[in-house]
Short mmCIF file of C-alpha atoms in Angstrom, two decimals:
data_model
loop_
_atom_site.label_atom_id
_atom_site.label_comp_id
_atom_site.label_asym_id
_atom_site.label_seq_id
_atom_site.Cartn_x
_atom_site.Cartn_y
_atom_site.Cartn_z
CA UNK N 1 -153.54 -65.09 -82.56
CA UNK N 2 -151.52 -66.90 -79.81
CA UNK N 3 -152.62 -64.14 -77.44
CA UNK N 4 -156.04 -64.57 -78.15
CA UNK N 5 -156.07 -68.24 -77.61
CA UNK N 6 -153.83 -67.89 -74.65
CA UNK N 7 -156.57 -65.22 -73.23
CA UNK N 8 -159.82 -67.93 -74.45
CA UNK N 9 -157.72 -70.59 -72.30
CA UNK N 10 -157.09 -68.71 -69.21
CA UNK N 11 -161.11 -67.90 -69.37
CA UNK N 12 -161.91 -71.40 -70.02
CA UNK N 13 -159.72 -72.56 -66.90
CA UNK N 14 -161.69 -69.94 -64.29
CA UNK N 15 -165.13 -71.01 -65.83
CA UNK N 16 -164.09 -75.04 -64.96
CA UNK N 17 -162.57 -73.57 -61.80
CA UNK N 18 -166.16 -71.81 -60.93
CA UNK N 19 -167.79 -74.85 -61.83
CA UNK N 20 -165.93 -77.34 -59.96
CA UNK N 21 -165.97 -74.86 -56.98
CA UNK N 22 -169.89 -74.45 -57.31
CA UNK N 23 -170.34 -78.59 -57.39
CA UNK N 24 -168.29 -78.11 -54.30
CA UNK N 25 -170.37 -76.64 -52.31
CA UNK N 26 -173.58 -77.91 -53.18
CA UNK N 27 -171.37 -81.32 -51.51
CA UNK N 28 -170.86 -79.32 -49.00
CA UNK N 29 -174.23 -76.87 -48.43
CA UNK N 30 -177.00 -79.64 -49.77
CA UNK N 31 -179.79 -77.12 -48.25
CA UNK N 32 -178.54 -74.46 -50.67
CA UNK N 33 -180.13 -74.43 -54.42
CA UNK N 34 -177.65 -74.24 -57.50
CA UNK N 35 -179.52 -70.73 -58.27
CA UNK N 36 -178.86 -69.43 -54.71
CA UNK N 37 -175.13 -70.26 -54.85
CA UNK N 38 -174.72 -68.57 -58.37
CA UNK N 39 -176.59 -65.39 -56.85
CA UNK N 40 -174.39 -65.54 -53.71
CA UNK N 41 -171.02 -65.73 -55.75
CA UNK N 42 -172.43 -62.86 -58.41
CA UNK N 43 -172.77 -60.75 -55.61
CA UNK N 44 -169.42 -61.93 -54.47
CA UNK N 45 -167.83 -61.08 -57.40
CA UNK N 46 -169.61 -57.28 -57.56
CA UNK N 47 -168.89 -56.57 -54.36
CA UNK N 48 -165.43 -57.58 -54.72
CA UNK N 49 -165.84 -55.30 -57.77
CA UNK N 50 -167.22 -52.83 -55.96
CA UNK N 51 -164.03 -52.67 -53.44
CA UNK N 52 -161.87 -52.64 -55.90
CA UNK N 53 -163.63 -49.28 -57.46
CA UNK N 54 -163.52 -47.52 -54.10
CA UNK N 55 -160.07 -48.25 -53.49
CA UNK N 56 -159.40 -46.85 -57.27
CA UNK N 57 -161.56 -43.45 -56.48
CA UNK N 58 -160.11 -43.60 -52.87
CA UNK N 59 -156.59 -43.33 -54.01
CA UNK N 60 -157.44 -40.71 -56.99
CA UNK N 61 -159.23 -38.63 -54.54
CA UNK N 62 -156.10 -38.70 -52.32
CA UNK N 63 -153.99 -38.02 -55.36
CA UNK N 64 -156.23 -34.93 -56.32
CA UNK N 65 -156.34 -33.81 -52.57
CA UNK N 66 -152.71 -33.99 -51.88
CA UNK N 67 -152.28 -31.76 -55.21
CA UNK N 68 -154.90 -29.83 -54.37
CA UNK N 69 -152.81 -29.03 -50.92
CA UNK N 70 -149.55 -28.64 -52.40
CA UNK N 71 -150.98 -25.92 -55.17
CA UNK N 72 -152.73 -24.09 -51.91
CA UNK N 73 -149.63 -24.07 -49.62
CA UNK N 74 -147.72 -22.65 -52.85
CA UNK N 75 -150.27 -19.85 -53.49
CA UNK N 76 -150.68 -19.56 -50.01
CA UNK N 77 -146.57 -19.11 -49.82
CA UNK N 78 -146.86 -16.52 -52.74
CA UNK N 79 -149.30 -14.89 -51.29
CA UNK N 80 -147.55 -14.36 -47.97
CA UNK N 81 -144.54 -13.33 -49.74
CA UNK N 82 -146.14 -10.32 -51.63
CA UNK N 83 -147.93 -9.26 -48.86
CA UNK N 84 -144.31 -9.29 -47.34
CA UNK N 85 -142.90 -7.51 -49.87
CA UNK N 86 -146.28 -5.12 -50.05
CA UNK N 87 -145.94 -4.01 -46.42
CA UNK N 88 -142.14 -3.75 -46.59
CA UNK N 89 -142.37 -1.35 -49.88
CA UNK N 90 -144.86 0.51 -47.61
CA UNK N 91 -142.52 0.26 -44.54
CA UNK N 92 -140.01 1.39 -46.90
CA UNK N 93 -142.12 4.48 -48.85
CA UNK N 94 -143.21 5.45 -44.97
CA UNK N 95 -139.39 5.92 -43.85
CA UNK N 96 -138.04 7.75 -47.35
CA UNK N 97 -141.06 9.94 -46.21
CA UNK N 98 -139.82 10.62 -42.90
CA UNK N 99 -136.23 11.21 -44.41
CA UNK N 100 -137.61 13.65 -46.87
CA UNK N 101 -139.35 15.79 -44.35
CA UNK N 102 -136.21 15.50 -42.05
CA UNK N 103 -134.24 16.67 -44.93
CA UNK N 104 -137.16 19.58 -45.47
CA UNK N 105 -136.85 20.42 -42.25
CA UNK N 106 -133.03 20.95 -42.24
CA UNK N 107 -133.16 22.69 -45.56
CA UNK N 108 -135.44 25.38 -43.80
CA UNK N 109 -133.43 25.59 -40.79
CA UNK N 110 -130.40 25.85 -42.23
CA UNK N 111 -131.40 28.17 -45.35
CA UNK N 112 -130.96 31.68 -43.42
CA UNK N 113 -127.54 30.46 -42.71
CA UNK N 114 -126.57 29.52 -46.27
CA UNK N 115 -127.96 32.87 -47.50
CA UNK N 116 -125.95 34.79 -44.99
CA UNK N 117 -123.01 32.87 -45.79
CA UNK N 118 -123.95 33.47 -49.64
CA UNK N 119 -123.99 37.46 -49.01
CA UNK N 120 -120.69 37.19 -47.48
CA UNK N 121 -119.46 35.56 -50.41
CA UNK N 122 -120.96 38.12 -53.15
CA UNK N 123 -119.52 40.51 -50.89
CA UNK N 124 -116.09 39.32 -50.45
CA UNK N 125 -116.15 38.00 -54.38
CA UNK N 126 -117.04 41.83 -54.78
CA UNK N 127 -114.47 43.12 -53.16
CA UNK N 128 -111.75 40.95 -54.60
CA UNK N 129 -113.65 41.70 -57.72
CA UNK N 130 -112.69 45.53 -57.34
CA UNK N 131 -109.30 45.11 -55.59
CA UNK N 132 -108.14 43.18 -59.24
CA UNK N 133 -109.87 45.88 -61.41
CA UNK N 134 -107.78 48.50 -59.31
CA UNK N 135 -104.74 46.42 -60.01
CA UNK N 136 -105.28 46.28 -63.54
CA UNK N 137 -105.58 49.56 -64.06
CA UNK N 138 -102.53 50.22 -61.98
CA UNK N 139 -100.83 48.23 -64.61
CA UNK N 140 -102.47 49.15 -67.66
CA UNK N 141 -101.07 53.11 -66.38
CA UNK N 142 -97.57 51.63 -66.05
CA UNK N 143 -97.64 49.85 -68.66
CA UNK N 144 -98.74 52.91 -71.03
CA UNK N 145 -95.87 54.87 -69.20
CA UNK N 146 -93.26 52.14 -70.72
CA UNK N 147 -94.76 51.90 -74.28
CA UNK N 148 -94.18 55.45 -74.25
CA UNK N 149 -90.82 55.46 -72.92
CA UNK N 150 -90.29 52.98 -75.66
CA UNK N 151 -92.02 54.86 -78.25
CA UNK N 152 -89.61 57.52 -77.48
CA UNK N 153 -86.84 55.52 -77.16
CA UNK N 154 -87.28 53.96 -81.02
CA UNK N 155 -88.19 56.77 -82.72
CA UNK N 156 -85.05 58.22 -81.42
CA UNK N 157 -83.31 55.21 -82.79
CA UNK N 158 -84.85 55.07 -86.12
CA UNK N 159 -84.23 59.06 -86.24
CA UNK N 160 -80.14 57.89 -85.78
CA UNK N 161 -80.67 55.47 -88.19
CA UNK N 162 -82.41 57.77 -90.99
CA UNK N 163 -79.02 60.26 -90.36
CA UNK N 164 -77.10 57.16 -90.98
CA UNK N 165 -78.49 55.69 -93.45
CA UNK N 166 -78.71 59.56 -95.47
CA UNK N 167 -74.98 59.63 -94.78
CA UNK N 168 -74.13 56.85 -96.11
CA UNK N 169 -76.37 56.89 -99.30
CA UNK N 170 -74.46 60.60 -99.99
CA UNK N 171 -71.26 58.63 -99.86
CA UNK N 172 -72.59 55.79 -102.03
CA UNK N 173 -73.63 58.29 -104.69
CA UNK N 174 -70.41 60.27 -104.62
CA UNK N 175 -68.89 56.44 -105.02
CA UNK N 176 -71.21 55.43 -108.05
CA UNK N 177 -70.76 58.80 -109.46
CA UNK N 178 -67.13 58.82 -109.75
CA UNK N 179 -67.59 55.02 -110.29
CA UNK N 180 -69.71 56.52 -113.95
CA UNK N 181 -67.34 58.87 -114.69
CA UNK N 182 -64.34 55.91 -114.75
CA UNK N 183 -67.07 53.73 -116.53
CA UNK N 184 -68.18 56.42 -119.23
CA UNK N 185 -64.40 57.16 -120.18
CA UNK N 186 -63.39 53.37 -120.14
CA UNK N 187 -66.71 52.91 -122.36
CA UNK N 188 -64.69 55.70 -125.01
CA UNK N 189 -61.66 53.81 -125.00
CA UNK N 190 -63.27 50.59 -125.61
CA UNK N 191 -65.93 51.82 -128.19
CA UNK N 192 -63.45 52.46 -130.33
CA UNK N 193 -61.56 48.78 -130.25
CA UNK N 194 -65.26 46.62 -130.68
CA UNK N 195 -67.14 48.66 -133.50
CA UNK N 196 -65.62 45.96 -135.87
CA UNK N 197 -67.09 43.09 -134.48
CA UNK N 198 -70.68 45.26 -133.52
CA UNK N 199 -70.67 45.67 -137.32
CA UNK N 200 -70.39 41.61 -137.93
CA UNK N 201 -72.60 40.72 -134.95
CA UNK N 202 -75.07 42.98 -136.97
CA UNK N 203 -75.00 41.90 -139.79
CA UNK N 204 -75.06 38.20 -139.23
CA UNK N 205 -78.62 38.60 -136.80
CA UNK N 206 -79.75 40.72 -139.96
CA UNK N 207 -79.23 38.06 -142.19
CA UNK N 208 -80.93 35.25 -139.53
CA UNK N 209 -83.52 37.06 -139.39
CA UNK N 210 -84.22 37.50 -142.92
CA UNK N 211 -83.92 33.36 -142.94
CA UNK N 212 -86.67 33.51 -140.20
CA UNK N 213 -88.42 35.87 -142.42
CA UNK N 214 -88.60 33.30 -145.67
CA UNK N 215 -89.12 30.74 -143.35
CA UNK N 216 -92.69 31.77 -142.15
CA UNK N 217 -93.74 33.60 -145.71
CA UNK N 218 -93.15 29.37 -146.62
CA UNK N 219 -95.08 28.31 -143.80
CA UNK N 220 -98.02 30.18 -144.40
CA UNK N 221 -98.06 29.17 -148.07
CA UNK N 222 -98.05 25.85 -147.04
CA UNK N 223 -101.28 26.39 -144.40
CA UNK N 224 -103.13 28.52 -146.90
CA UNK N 225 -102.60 25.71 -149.70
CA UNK N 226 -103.78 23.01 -147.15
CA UNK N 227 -106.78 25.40 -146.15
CA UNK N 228 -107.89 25.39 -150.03
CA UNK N 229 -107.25 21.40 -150.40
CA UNK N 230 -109.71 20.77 -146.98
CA UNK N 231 -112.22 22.86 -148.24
CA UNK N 232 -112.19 21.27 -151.70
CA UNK N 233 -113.41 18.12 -150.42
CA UNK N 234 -117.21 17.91 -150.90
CA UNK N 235 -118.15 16.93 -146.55
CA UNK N 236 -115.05 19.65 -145.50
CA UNK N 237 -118.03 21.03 -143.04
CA UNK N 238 -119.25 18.08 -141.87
CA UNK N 239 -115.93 16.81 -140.53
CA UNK N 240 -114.74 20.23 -138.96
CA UNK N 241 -118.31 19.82 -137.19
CA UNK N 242 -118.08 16.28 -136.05
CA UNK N 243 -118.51 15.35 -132.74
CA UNK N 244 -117.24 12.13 -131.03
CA UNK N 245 -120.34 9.86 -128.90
CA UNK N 246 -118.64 7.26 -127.17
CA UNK N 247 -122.02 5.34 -126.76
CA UNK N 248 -123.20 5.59 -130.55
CA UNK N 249 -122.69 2.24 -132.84
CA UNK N 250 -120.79 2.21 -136.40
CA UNK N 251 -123.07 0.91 -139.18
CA UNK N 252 -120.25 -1.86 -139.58
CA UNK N 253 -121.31 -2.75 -135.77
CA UNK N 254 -124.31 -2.77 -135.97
CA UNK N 255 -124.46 -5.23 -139.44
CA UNK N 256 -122.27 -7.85 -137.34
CA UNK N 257 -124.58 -7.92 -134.71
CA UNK N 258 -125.86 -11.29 -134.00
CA UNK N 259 -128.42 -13.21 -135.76
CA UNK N 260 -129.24 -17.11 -135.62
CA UNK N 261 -130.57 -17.42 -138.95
CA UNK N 262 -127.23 -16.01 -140.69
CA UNK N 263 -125.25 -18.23 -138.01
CA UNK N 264 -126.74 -21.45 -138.79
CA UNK N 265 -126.79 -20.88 -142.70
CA UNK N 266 -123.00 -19.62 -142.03
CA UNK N 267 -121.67 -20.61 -138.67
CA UNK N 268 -118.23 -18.86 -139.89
CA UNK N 269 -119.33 -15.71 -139.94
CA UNK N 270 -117.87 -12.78 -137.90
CA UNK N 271 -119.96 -11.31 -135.77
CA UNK N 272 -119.94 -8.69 -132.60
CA UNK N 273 -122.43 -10.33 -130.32
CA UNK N 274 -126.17 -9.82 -129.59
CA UNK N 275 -127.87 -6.25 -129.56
CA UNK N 276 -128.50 -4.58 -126.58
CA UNK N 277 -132.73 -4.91 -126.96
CA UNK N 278 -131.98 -9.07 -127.46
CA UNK N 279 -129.43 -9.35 -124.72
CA UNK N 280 -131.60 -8.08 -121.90
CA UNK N 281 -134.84 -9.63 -122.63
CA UNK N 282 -133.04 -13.05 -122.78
CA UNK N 283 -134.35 -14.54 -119.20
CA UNK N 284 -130.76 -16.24 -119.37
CA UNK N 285 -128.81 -13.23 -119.07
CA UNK N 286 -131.63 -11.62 -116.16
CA UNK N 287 -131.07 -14.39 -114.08
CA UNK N 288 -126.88 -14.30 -114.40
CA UNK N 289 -127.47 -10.40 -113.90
CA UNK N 290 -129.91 -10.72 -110.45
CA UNK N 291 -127.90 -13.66 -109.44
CA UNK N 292 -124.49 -11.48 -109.60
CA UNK N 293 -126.69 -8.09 -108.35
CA UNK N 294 -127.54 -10.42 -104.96
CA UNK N 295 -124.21 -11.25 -104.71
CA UNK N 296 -124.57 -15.13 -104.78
CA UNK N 297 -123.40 -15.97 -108.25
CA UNK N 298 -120.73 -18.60 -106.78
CA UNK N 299 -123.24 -20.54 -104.26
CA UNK N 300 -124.10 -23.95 -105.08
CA UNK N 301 -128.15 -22.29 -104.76
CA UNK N 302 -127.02 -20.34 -107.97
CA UNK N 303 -125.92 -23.27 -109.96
CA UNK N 304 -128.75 -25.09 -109.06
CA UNK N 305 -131.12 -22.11 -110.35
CA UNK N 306 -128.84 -21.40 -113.73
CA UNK N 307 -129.00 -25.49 -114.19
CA UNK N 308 -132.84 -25.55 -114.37
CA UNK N 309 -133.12 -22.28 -116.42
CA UNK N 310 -130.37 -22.86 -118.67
CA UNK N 311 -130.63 -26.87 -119.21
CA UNK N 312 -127.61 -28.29 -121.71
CA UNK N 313 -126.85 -31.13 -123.13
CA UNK N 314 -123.95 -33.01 -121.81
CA UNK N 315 -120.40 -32.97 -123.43
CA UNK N 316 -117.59 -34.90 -123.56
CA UNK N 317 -115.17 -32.32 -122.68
CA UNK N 318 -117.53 -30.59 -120.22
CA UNK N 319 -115.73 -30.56 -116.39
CA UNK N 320 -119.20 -30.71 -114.97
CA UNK N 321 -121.59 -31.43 -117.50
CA UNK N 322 -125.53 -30.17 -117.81
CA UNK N 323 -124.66 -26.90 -116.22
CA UNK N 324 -124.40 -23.56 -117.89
CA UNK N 325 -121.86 -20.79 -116.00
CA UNK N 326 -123.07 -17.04 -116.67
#
């Protein structure tokens, strides 16, 4: 509001200013009408107008111009530079041409000479090639010569050996021969002394083993009378038949399973927890089991979700109360 005022003052002050400048020169120009003067200084004040748009379009033009120039001398600098770069790549493309003839041309005149040299080389490799075969065989002959000399050389050896070793078996079984004979006659002499205590030693296993004897008639007894009690009982068959399934349910199980009707009209009742059919279509326990499949059961995100699914009332005991840990 004080602007606006401020702004209707300032335009009140030119318009007395104009008007005490306009009775001024009528004073001063009486052969001038008060319509002329007005005309004269509304010119005035267009032309001034006027000046001051030219100057305005003057220095935007110059503004655009100099722009203008600067954008062209940077093209014109690109420009330049990839034709630079354009004439040295085909400077460049030019000379690895030259090279590669050069190089063509010293590959042709120097291929007779690498051939010849190559011949000389198969022919030399050749040569050494038949020199080592000679060699080899050279050895492989002197070598058979020594495996024979050797050959001869151990089966002599093992032909001393055999005479040795026939030798000296005949003298082991003259030695164990006359070794029996001492044994046989000792054996006589002590037959003779221990036939006493043979006779005891008999006749205490005899009577052992008749213990053993009684001993197992008993046992069976016992397993036969067993055999007739098991199969006395009305379901013998079914429990020699039974099988054991780990992932089956007693009926005792499955009656404590739970229920909220018989928990709220008994809350001390023992039961075994939900059924399996309850447990996972209870949106609860999907969201603890995606939450712990996705491996983000502990982030603050996860308590957040379980808090708005699971909602419970707040306890006095509680650590952190209206949320609900899965």
């Amino acid at each position: 509001g004080g602007g606006g005022g401020g702004g209707g003052g300032g335009g009140g002050g030119r318009m007395a200013f104009r008007q005490r400048a306009m009775e001024r020169l009528e004073l001063q120009l009486p052969h001038l009408s008060r319509a002329a003067l007005e005309a004269h200084a509304t010119w005035m004040d267009a032309t001034a107008a006027l000046n001051s748009r030219k100057r305005d379009v003057t220095e935007n033009w110059k503004r655009e111009r100099a722009a203008l120039l600067t954008w062209a001398k940077e093209r014109f600098s690109t420009a330049r530079a990839d034709a630079t770069a354009a004439s040295e790549r085909a400077r460049e493309l030019l000379a690895a041409e030259a090279r590669a003839e050069e190089l063509r041309r010293q590959l042709d005149s120097l291929r007779p000479a690498f051939e010849e040299k190559r011949a000389r080389d198969e022919e030399a490799r050749l040569e050494e090639e038949r020199k080592r075969l000679e060699a080899a065989e050279a050895a492989a002959v002197q070598a058979m010569e020594a495996q024979k000399k050797k050959r001869s050389a151990v089966e002599k050896f093992h032909q001393e050996r055999a005479a040795s070793r026939a030798a000296q078996e005949a003298e082991e079984r003259r030695a164990k021969a006359a070794a029996e004979a001492e044994r046989q006659k000792q054996a006589e002499i002590d037959r003779s002394r221990v036939s006493y205590r043979d006779s005891k030693r008999t006749q205490k296993l005899n009577s052992i083993e008749q213990l053993r004897w009684e001993a197992a008639k008993k046992e069976a007894a016992r397993h036969r009378a067993i055999a007739a009690i098991a199969a006395s009982v009305p379901y013998a068959e079914a429990i020699a038949q039974a099988q054991s399934d780990l992932t089956k349910t007693t009926a005792a199980f499955d009656q404590a399973v739970f229920d909220a009707a018989d928990f709220h009209r008994n809350p001390h009742s023992v039961n075994n927890g939900f059924s399996d059919k309850k447990l996972f279509a209870d949106p609860r326990f999907k969201l603890g089991y995606a939450l712990h499949a996705a491996g983000v059961n502990g982030s603050a995100a996860a308590a957040s979700a379980v808090q708005r699914a699971c909602p419970v009332a707040a306890t006095p005991f509680a650590s952190t109360p209206g949320v609900a840990y899965y």
